[in-house]
Coordinates of C-alpha atoms and ligand atoms in Angstrom, one line a residue:
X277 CA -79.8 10.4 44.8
X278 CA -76.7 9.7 42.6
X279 CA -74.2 11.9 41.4
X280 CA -76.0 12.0 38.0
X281 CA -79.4 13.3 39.8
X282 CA -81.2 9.9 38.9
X283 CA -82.9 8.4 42.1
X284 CA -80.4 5.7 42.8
X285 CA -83.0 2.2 43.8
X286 CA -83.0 0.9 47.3
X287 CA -81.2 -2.0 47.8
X288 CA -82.5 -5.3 47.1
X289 CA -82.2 -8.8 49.2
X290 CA -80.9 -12.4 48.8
X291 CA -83.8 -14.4 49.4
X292 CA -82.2 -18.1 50.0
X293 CA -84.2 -21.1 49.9
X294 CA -83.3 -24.4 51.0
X295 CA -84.4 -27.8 51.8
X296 CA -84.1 -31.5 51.3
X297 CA -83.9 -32.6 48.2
X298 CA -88.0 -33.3 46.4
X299 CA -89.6 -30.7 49.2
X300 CA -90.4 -28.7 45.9
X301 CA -87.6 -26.0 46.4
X302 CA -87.3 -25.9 42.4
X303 CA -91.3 -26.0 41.9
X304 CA -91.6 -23.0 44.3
X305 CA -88.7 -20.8 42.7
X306 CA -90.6 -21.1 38.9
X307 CA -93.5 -19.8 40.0
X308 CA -91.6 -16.4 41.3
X309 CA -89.3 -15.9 38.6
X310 CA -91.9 -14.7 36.2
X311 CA -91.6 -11.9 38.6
X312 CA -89.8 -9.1 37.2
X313 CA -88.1 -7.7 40.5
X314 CA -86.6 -11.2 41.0
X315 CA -83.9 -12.8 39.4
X316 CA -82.6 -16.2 39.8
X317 CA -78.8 -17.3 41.0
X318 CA -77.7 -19.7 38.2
X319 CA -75.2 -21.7 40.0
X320 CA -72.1 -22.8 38.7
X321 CA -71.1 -26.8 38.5
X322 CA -69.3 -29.3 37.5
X323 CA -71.7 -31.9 37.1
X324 CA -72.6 -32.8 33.2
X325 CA -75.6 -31.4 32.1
X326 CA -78.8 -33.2 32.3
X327 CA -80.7 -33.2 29.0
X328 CA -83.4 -30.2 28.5
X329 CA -81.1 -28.0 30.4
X330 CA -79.6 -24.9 29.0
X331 CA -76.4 -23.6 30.0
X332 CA -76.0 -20.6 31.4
X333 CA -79.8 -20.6 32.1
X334 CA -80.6 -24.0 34.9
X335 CA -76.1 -23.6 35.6
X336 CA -72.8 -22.5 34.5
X337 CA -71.3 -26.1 33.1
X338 CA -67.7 -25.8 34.1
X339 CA -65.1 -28.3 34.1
X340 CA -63.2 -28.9 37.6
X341 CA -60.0 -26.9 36.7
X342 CA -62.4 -23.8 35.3
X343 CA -64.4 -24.7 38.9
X344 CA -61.2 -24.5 40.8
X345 CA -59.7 -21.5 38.8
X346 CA -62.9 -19.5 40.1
X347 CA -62.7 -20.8 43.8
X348 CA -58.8 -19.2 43.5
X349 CA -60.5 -16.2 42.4
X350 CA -63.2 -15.8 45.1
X351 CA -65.6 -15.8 42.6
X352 CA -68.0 -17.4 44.8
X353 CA -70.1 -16.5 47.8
X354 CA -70.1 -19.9 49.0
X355 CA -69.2 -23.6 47.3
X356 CA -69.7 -27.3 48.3
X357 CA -69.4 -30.8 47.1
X358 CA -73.1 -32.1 46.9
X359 CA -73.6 -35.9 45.4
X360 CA -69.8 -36.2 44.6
X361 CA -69.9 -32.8 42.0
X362 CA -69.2 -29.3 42.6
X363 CA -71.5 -26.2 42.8
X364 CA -71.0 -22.6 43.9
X365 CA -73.2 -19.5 43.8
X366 CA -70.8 -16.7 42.1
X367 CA -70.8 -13.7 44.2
X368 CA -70.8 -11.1 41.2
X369 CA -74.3 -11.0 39.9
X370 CA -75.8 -11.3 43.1
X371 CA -74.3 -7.8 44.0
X372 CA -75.4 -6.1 40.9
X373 CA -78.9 -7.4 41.4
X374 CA -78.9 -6.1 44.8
X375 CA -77.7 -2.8 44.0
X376 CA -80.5 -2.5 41.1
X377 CA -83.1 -3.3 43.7
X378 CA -83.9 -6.2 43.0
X379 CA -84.6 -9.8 44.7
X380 CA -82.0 -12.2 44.4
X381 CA -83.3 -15.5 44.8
X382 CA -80.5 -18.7 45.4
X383 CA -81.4 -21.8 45.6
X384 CA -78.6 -24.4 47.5
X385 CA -78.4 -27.1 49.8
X386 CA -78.7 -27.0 53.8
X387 CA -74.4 -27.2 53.7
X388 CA -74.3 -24.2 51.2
X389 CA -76.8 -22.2 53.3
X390 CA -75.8 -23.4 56.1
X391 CA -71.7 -21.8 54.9
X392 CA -73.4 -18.5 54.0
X393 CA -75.2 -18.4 57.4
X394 CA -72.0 -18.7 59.4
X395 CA -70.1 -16.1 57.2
X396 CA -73.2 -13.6 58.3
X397 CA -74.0 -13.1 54.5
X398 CA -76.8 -10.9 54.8
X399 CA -80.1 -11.8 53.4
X400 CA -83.8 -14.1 54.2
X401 CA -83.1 -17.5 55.1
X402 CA -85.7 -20.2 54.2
X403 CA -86.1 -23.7 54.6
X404 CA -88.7 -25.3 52.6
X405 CA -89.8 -28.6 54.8
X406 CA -92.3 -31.7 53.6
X407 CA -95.4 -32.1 55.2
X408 CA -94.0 -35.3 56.4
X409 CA -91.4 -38.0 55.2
X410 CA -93.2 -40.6 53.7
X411 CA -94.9 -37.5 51.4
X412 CA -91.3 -36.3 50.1
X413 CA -90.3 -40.5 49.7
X414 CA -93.8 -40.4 47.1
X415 CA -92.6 -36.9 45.7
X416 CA -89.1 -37.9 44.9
X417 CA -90.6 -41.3 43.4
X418 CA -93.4 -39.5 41.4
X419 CA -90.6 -37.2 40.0
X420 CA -88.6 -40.3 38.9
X421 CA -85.0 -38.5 38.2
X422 CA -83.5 -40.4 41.1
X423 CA -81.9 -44.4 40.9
X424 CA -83.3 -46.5 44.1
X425 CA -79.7 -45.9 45.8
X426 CA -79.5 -42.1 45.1
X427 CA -83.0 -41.8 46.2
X428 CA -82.5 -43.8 49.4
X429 CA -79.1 -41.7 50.1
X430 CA -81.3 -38.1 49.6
X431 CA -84.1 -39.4 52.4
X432 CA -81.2 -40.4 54.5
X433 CA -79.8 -37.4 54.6
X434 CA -83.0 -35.4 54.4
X435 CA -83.7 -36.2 58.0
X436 CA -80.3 -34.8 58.9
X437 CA -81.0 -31.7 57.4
X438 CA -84.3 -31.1 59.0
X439 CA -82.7 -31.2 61.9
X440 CA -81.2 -28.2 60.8
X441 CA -84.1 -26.4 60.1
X442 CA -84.0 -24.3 63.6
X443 CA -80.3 -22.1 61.8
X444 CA -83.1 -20.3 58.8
X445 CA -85.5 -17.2 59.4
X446 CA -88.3 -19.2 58.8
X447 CA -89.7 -22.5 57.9
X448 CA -92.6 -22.9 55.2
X449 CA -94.1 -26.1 55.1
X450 CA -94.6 -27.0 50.8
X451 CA -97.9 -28.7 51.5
X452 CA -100.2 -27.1 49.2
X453 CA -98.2 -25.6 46.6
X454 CA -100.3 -22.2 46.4
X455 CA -100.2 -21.2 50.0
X456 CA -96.2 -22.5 49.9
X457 CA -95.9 -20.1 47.2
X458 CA -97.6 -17.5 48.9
X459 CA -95.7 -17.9 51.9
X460 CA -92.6 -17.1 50.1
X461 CA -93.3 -14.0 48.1
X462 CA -94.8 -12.1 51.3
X463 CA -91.1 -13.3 53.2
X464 CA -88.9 -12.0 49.9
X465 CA -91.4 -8.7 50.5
X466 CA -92.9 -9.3 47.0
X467 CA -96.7 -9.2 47.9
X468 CA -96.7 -5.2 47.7
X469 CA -97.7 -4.2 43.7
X470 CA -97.7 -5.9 40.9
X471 CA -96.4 -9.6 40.4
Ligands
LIG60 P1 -86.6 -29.9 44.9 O1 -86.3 -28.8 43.9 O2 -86.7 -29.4 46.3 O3 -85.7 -31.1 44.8 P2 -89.0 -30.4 43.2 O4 -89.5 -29.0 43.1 O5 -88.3 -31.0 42.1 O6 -88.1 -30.5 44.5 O7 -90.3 -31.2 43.7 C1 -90.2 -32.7 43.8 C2 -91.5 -33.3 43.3 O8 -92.6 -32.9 44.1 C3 -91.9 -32.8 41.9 O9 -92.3 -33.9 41.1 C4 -92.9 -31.7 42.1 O10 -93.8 -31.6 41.0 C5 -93.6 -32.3 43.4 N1 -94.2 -31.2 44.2 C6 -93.6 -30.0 44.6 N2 -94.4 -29.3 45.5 C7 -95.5 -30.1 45.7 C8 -96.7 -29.9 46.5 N3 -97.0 -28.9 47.2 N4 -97.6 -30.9 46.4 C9 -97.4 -32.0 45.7 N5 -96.3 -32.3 44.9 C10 -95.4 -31.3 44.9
LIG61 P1 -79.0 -30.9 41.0 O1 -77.7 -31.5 40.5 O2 -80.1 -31.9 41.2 O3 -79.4 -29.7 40.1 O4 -78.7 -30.2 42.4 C1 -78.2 -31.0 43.4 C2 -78.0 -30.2 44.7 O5 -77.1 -29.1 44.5 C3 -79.3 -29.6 45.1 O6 -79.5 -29.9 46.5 C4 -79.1 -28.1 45.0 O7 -79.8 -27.3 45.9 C5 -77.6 -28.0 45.2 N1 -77.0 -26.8 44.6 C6 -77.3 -26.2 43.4 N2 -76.6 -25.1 43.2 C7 -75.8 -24.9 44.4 C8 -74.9 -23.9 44.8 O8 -74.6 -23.0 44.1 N3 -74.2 -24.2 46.0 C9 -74.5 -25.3 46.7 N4 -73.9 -25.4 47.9 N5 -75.5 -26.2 46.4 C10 -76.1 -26.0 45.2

């Protein structure tokens, strides 16, 4: 109970979900933000927005002096370089949605999660994995955002961060999409009530 006799909420969690680029990491997410007790870490970057995105609602477009002016201020939880730009998940609305109760879910990169890992930030790690390879080579193709080079370099590198699959809470395999989905509601606790 606060000091105001309202019932203060329970905390909320980070739910953090991670994978190699085309698991469906960003396929799994929409589905759960139509969820009221969720809310979504819009990331802050400096790479130029892609067309049909809407700043302040897929990132924070910032140029790299704003991006640096905000690393000075410890604005973020956590930062990397990913495909030669910069992102960072800014620490402030994540503990605002925690202390309303609610289920804050971030979406980064093994390194990022990885970083958040090692600085014990407390929350539900989860690495999204492929079915196999050769199925996240088709998805990434069928998807079509990629160049030939840039999709070659994410498969590279996506068998690197399987490897690191073992550092997260749990592994959910993005076969079929439902069950994925499933999966990842009953881990961020959301399968009790109303969705
Ligand atoms: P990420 O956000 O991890 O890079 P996306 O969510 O963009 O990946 O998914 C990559 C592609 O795979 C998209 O075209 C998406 O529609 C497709 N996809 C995602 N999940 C599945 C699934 N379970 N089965 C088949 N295709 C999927
Ligand atoms: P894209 O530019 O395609 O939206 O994202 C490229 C990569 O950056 C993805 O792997 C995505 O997970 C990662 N990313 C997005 N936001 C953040 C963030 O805040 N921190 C880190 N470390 N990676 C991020």
């Amino acid at each position: 109970m606060s000091v105001d006799g309202r019932e203060k909420p329970e905390p909320g969690r980070m739910v953090l979900i991670s994978g190699p680029s085309g698991c469906g990491k960003s396929t799994i997410i929409q589905r759960l933000v139509s969820d009221e007790r969720v809310e979504f870490s819009v990331s802050a970057t400096t790479r130029p927005m892609r067309s049909g995105e809407v700043a302040g609602v897929d990132y924070h477009f910032l140029s790299t002096e704003e991006f640096r002016t905000k690393v000075e201020e410890g604005a973020f939880i956590e930062y990397a370089e990913v495909y030669g730009n910069l992102y960072g998940t800014l620490r402030a609305p994540m503990e605002a949605a925690i202390e309303a109760g609610r289920v804050f879910l971030v979406e980064i990169d093994v390194q990022g999660a990885l970083q958040l890992r090692a600085l014990e930030e407390p929350g539900v790690y989860v690495f999204i994995a492929p079915p196999s390879f050769d199925e996240l080579k088709r998805r990434l193709e069928g998807r079509g955002t990629e160049s030939p080079e840039v999709l070659e370099r994410r498969l590279k590198k996506a068998e690197d961060e399987y490897r690191e699959r073992v550092k997260y809470d749990h592994v959910v395999i993005n076969d079929d999409l439902d069950r994925a989905v499933e999966q990842v509601k009953a881990l961020a606790g959301l399968m009790e009530g109303a969705a």
